[in-house]
Short mmCIF file of C-alpha atoms in Angstrom, two decimals:
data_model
loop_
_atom_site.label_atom_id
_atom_site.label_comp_id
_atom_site.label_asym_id
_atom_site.label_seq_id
_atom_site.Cartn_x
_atom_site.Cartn_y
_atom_site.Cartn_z
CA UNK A 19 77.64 141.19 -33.30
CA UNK A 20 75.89 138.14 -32.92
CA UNK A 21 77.48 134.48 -31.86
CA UNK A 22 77.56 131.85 -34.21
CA UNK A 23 74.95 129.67 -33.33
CA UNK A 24 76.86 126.66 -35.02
CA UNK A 25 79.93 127.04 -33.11
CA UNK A 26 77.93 127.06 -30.04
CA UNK A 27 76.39 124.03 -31.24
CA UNK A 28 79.40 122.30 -32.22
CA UNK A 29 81.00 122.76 -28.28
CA UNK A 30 77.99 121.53 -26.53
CA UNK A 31 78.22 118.38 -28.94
CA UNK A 32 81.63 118.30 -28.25
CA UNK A 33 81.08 117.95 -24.19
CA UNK A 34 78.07 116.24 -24.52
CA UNK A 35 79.90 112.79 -25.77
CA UNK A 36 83.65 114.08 -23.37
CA UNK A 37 84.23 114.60 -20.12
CA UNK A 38 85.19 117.47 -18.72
CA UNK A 39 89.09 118.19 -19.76
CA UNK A 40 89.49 115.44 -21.82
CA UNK A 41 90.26 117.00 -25.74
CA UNK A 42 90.58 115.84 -29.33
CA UNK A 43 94.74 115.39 -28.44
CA UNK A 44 93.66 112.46 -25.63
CA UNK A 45 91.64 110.77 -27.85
CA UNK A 46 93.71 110.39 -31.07
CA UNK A 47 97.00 109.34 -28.40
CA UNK A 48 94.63 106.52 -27.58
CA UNK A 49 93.92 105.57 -30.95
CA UNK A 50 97.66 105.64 -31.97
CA UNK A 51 98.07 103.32 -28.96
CA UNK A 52 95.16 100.70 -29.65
CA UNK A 53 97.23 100.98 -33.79
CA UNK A 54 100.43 100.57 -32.53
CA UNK A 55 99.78 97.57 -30.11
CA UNK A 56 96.92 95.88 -32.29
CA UNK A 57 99.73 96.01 -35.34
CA UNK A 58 102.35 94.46 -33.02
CA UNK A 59 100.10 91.70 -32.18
CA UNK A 60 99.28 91.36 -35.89
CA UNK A 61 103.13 91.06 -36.97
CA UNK A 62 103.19 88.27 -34.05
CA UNK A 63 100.72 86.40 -35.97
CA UNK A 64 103.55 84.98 -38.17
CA UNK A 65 104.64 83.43 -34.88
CA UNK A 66 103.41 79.91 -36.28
CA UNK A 67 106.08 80.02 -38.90
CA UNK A 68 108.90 80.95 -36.66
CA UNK A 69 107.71 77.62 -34.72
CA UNK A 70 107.77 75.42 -37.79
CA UNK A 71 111.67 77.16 -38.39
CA UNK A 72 112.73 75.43 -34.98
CA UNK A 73 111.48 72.42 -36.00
CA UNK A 74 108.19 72.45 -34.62
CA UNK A 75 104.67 71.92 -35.71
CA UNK A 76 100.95 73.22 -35.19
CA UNK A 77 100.34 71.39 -32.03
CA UNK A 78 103.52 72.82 -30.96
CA UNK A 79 102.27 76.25 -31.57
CA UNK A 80 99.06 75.93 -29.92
CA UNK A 81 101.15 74.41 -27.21
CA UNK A 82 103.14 78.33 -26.89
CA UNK A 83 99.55 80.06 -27.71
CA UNK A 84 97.64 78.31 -24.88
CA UNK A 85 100.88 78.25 -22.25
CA UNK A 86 99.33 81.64 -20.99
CA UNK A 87 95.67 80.36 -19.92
CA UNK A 88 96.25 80.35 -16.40
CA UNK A 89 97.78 83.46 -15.92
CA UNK A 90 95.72 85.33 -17.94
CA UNK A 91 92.49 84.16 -16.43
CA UNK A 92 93.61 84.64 -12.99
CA UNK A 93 95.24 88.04 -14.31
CA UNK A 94 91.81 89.55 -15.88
CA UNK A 95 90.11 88.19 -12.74
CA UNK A 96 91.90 90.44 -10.18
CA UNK A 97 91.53 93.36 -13.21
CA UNK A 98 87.37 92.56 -13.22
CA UNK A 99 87.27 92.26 -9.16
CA UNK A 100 89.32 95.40 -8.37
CA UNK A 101 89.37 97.90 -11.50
CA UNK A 102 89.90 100.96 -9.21
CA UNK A 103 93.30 99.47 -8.02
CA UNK A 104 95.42 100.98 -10.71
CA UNK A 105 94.12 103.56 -13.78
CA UNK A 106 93.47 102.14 -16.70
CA UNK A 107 96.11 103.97 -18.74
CA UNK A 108 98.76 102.51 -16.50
CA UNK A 109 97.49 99.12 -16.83
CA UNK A 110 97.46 99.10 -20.21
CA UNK A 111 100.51 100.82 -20.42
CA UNK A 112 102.37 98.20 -18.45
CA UNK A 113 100.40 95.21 -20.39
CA UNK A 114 101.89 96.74 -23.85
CA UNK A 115 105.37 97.06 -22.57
CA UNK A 116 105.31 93.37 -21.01
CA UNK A 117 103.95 92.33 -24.89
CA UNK A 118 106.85 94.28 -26.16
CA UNK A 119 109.46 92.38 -24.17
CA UNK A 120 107.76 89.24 -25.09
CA UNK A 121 108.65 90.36 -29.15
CA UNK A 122 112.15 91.14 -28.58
CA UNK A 123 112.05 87.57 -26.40
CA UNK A 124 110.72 85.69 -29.52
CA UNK A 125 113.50 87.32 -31.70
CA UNK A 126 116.39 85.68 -29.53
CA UNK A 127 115.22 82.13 -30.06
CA UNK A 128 117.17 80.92 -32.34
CA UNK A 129 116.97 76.96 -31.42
CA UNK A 130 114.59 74.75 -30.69
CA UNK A 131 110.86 75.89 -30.11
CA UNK A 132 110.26 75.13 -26.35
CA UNK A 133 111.81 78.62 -25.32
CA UNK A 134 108.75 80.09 -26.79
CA UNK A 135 106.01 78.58 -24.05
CA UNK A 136 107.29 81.18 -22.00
CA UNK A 137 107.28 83.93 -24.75
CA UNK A 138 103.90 83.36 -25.03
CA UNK A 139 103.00 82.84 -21.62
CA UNK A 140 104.25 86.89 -21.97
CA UNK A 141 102.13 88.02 -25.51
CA UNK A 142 99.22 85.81 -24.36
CA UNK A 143 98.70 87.73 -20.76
CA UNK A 144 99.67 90.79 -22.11
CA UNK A 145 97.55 90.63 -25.16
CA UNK A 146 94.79 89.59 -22.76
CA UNK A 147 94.71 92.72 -20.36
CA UNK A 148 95.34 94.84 -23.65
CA UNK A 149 92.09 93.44 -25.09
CA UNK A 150 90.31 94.24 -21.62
CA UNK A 151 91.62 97.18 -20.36
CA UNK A 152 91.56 98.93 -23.81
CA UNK A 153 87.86 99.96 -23.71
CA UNK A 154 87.72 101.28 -19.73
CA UNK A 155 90.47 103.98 -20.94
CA UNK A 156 88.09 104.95 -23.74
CA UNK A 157 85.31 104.58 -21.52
CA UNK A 158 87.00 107.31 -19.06
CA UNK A 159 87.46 109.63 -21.35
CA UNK A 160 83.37 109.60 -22.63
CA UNK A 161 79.76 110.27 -21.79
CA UNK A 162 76.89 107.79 -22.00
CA UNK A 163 76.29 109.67 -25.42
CA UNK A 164 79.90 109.43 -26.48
CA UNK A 165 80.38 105.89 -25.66
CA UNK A 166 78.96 103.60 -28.68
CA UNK A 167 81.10 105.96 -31.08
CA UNK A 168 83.88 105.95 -29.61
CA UNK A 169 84.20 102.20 -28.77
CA UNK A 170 83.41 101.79 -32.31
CA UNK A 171 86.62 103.68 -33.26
CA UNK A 172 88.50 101.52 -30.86
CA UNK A 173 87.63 99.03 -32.49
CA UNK A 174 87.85 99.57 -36.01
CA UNK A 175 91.50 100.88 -35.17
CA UNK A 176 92.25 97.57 -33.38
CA UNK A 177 91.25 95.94 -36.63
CA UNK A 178 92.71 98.04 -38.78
CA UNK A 179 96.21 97.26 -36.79
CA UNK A 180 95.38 93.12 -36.54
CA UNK A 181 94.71 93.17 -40.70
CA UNK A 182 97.93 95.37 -41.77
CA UNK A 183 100.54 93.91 -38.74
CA UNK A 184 100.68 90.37 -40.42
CA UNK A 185 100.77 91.76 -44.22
CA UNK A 186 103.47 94.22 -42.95
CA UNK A 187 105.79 91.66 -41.27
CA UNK A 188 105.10 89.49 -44.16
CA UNK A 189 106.78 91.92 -46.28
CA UNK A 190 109.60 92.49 -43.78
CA UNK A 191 110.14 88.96 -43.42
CA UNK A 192 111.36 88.50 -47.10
CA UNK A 193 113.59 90.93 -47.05
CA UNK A 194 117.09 91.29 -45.43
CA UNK A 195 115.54 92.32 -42.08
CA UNK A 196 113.95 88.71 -41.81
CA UNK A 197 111.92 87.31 -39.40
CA UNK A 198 113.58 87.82 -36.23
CA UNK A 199 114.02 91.29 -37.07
CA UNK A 200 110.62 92.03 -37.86
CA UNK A 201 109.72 90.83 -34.22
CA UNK A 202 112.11 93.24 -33.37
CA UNK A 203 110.24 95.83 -34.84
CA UNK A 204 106.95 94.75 -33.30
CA UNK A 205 108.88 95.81 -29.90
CA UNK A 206 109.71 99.28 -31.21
CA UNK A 207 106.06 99.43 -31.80
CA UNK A 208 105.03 98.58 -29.17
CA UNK A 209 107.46 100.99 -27.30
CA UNK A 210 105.65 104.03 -28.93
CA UNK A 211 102.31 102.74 -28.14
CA UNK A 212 103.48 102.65 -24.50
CA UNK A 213 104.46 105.91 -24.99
CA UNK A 214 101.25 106.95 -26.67
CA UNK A 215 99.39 105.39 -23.84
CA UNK A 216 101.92 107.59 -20.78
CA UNK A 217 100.53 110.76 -23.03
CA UNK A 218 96.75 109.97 -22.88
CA UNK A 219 96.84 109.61 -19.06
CA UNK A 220 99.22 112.91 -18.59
CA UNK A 221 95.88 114.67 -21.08
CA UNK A 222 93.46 112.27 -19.41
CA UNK A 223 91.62 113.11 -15.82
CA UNK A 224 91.68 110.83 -12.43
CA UNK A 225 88.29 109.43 -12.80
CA UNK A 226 88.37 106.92 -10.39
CA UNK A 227 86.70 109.30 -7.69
CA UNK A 228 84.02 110.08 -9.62
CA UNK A 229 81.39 107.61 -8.31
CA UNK A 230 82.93 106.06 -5.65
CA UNK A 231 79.45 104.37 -4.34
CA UNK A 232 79.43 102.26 -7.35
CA UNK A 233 83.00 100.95 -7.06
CA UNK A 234 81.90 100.13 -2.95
CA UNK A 235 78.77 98.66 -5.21
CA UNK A 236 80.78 96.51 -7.21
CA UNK A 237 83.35 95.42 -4.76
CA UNK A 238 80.69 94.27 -2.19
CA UNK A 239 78.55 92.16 -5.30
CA UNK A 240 81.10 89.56 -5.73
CA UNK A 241 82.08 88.67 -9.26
CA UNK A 242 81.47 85.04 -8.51
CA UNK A 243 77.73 85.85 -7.65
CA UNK A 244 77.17 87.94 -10.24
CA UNK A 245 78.37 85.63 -12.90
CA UNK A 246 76.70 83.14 -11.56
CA UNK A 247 73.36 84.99 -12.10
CA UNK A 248 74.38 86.30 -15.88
CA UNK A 249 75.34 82.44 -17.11
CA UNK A 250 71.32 81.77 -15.63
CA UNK A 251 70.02 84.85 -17.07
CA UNK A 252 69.27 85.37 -20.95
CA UNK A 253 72.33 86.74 -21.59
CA UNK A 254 73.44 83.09 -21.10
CA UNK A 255 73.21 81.32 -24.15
CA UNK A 256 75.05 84.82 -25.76
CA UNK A 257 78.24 83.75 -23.84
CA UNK A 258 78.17 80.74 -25.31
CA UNK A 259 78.12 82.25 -28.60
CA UNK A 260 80.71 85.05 -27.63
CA UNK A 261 82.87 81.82 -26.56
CA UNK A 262 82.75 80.22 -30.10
CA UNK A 263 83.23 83.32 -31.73
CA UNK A 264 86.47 83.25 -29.81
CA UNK A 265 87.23 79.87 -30.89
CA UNK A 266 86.77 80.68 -34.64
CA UNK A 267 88.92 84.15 -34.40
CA UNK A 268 92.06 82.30 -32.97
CA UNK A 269 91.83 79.68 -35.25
CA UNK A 270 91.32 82.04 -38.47
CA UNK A 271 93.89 84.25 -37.50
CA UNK A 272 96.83 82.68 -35.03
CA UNK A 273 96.91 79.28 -37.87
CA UNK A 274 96.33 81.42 -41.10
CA UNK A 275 100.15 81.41 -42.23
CA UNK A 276 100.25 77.67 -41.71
CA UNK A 277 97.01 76.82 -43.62
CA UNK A 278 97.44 79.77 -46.52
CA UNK A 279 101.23 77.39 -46.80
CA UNK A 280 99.79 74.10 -47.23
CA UNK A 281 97.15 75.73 -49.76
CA UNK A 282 99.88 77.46 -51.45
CA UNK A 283 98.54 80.39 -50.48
CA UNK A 284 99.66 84.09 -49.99
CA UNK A 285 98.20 84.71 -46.43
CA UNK A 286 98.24 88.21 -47.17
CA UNK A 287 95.05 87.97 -49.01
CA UNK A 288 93.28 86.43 -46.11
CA UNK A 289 94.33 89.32 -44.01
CA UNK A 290 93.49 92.53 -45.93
CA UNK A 291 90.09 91.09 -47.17
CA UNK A 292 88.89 89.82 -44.16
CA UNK A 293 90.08 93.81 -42.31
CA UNK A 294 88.69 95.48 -45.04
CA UNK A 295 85.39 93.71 -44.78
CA UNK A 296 85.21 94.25 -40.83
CA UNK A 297 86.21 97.67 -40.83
CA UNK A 298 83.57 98.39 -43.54
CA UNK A 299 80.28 96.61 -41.72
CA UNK A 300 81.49 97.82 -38.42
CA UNK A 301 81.46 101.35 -39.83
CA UNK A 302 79.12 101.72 -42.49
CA UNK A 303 76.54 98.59 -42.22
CA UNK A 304 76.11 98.54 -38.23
CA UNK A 305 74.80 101.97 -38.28
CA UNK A 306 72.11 101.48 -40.77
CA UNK A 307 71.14 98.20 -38.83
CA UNK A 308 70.35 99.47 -35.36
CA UNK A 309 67.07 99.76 -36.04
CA UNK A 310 66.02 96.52 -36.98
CA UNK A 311 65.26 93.68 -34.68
CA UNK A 312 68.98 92.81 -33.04
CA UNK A 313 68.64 89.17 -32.67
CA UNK A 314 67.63 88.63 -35.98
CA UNK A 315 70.41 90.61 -37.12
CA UNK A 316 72.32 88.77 -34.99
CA UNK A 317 71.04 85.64 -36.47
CA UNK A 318 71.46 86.68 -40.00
CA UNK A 319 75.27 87.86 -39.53
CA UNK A 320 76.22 84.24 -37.88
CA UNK A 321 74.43 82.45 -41.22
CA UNK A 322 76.38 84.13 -43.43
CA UNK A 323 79.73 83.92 -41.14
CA UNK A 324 78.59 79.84 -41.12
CA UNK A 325 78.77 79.76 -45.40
CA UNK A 326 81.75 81.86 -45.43
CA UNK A 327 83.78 79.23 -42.74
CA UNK A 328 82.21 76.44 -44.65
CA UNK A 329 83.34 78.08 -48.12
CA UNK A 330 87.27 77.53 -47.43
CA UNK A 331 86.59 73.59 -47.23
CA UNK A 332 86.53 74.43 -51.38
CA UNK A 333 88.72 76.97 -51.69
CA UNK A 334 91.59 74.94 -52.71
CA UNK A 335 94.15 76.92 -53.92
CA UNK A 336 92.51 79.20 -55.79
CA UNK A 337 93.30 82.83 -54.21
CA UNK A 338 90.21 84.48 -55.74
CA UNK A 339 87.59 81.88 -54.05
CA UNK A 340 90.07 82.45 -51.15
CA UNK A 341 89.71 86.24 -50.80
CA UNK A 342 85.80 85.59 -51.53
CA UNK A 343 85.72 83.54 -48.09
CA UNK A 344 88.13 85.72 -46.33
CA UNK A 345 85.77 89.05 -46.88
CA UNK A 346 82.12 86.93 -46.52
CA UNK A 347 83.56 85.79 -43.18
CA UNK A 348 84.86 89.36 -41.94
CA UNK A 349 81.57 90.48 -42.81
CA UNK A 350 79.44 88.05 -40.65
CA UNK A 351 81.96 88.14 -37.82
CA UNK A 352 82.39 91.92 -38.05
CA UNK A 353 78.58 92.72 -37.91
CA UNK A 354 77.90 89.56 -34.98
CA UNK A 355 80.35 89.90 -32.67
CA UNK A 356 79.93 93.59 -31.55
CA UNK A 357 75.95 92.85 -31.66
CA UNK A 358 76.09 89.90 -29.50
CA UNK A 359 78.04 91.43 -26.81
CA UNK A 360 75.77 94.82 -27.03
CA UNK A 361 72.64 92.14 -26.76
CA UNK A 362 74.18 90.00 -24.01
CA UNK A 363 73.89 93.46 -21.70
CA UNK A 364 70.71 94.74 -22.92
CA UNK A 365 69.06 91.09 -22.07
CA UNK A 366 70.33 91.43 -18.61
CA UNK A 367 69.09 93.22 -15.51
CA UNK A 368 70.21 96.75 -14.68
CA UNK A 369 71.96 95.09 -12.09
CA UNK A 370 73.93 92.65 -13.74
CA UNK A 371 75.25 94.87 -16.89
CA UNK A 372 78.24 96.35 -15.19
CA UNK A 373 79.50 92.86 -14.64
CA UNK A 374 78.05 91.24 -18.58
CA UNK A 375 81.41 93.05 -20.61
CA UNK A 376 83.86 92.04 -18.36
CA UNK A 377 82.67 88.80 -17.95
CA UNK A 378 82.40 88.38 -21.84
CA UNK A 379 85.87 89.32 -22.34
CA UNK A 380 86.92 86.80 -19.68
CA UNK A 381 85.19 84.16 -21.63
CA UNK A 382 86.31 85.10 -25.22
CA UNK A 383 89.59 85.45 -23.79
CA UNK A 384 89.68 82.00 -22.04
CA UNK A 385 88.46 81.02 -25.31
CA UNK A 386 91.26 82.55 -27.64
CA UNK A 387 94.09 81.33 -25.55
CA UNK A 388 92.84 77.36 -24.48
CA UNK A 389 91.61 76.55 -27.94
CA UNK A 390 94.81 76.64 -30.20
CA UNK A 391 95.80 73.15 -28.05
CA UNK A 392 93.04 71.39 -29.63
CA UNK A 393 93.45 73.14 -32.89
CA UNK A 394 97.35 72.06 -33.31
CA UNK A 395 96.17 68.57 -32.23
CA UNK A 396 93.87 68.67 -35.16
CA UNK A 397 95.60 69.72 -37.77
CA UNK A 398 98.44 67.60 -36.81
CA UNK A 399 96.42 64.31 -36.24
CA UNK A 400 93.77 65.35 -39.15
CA UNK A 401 94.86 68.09 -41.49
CA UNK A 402 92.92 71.43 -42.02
CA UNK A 403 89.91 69.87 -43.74
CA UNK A 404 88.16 67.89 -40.64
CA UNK A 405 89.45 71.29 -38.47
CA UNK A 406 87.29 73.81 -40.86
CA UNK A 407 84.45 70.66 -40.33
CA UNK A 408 85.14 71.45 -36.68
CA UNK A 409 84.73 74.95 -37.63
CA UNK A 410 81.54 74.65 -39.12
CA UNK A 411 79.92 72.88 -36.35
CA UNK A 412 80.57 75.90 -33.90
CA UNK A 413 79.06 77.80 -36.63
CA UNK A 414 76.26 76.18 -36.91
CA UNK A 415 75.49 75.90 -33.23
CA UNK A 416 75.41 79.75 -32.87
CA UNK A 417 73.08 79.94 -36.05
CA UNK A 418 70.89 77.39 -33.76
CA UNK A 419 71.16 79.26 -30.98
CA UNK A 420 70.56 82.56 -32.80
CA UNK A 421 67.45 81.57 -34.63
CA UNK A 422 66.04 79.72 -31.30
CA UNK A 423 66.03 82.92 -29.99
CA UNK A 424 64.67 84.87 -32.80
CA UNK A 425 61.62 81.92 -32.69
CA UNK A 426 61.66 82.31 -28.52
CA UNK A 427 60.83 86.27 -29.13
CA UNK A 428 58.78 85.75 -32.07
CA UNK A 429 56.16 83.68 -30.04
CA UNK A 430 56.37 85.66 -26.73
CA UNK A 431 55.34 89.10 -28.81
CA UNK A 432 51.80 89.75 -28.68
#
């Protein structure tokens, strides 16, 4: 009798985008993982209101945000120089259970806010290697073929767990279980994703002696070097614009509780828009998009992303023109972000593009945690109108840069 020629088909597609013993069981632990720790982080995002119940302020929560700076540069620095040190699996696993601890830490303050520096000296390192280290475990487990797919379902599932942890511990918050406990809770979760994680590297083969030339490669470059050359390369101005990004992510999402407050507004709405609208570009517009011109994509994603930040200068507190803004700007961020960092390595030479990621996730990281200091002083000193000004500007200088380099390629084509 014959073989089906579609089942054959559907195994050779199957280890054309895995490697060798990795299976459909590895995959989905990973997935649970990036949900379980992305929806702890998300429940954290209510930190800011935990501050104000000790008696402190915004500045004083971008005071605990940015305490973890330091560490967490010098901590994704030694991850970038040496990756082969540890597997990824266990790094991540250890970076989720040090987040954990810092959520049960954050439940036992229960006076006075300075306690919570070092809390998030914790979440912000942790959080930091999470974000980093997240995409080499996917990236052992797949091909070259595999790879964009994948990565996209790591990060839709990191989104999906950022937009439903803050409506989730909102909910928990207001009832008996209160806020404290629902920190709590974000340590049970992230106890399972830890757990998920262990799994995925017991399913999950060594990979690190694959290519052992290119780690001797990589070690011998120098990350200093190399950087060096990517900041003077094209891919330069794109870091910039990965940076701002960065700037306009922590500020929509670590200060959203305290601005949907003094708007009288139900934060919730904010949240499940804006995730709705990223998971649906990032899965059903990107796709379509690919083969159009990038940078003018690019461009085009940041302009709307600039009329969507400017658009909650108006939205008062009307929770319709609020959810309106909240979706326009996941949908510019969700479709620009994930381009710009796939153009920022295909601008660069085949020698620099191992180093481009990595170094982009230093500097949106760097970004994420030392901004919130200037934010709090803002809102504090200003209020949240001349911060969404502030906003606005960043905005508008990636649109400039975007559409500079749509014009740049424009007049270079024959």
């Amino acid at each position: 009798m014959p073989r089906d020629p579609a089942g054959v088909a559907g195994r050779r597609d199957s280890s054309e985008v895995l490697h060798p013993g990795v299976g459909a069981p590895a995959i989905v632990a990973v997935l649970l993982s990036a949900w379980g720790i992305s929806t702890s982080y998300g429940m954290l995002l209510l930190l800011p209101l935990h501050v104000q119940g000790l008696g402190g302020n915004e500045a004083s929560f971008g005071l605990v945000l940015s305490a973890a700076v330091v560490p967490a540069v010098l901590t994704l620095l030694a991850v970038s120089s040496r990756p082969e040190a540890l597997r990824p699996q266990w790094m991540l696993t250890l970076a989720i259970a040090v987040f954990g601890a810092g959520c049960v830490l954050a439940a036992t303050v229960t006076s006075g806010w300075e306690p919570l520096i070092g809390v998030g000296l914790l979440l912000g390192t942790s959080w930091a290697v999470v974000y980093t280290v997240a995409p080499m475990v996917v990236n052992e487990m797949v091909t070259d073929s595999g790879r964009v797919t994948y990565f996209g379902y790591l990060t839709g599932t990191q989104q999906l767990g950022i937009g439903t942890g803050p409506v989730l511990a909102g909910w928990l918050a207001h009832t008996s279980v209160g806020l404290r406990g629902t920190f709590l809770i974000a340590g049970l979760v992230c106890a399972a994703a830890a757990a998920a994680t262990t799994l995925a590297a017991a399913l999950t083969p060594d990979r690190r002696q694959t290519h052992p030339s290119s780690l001797k490669h990589a070690e011998r470059s120098g990350l200093w070097q190399e950087g060096k050359s990517i900041v003077r390369s094209p891919a330069g101005p794109w870091l910039l614009v990965i940076a701002l990004f960065a700037c306009l992510f922590t500020t929509m999402t670590q200060f959203q509780t305290t601005f949907a407050a003094a708007q009288d507004l139900d934060f919730s709405i904010f949240f499940v828009a804006y995730t709705v609208a990223v998971i649906a570009v990032r899965f059903l517009v990107a796709p379509r998009v690919r083969r159009f011109d990038q940078t003018r994509v690019i461009a085009t994603a940041i302009t709307v992303m600039l009329i969507a930040v400017a658009s909650f200068l108006a939205v008062g507190a009307n929770p319709i023109a609020y959810a309106t803004a909240s979706a326009a700007m996941g949908l510019g961020y969700g479709l620009a972000l994930p381009a710009t960092q796939a153009h920022a390595v295909a601008v660069s030479a085949e020698a620099l593009r191992p180093r481009v990621l990595p170094l982009a996730g230093l500097v949106f990281q760097t970004a994420i945690l030392s901004f919130p200091l200037a934010v709090g002083w803002i809102v504090v000193q200003f209020g949240y109108w001349e911060l969404f000004t502030v906003l606005v500007a960043f905005a508008v200088v990636q649109a400039a840069i975007a559409w500079r380099q749509v014009a740049t390629q424009r007049s270079s084509s024959p």
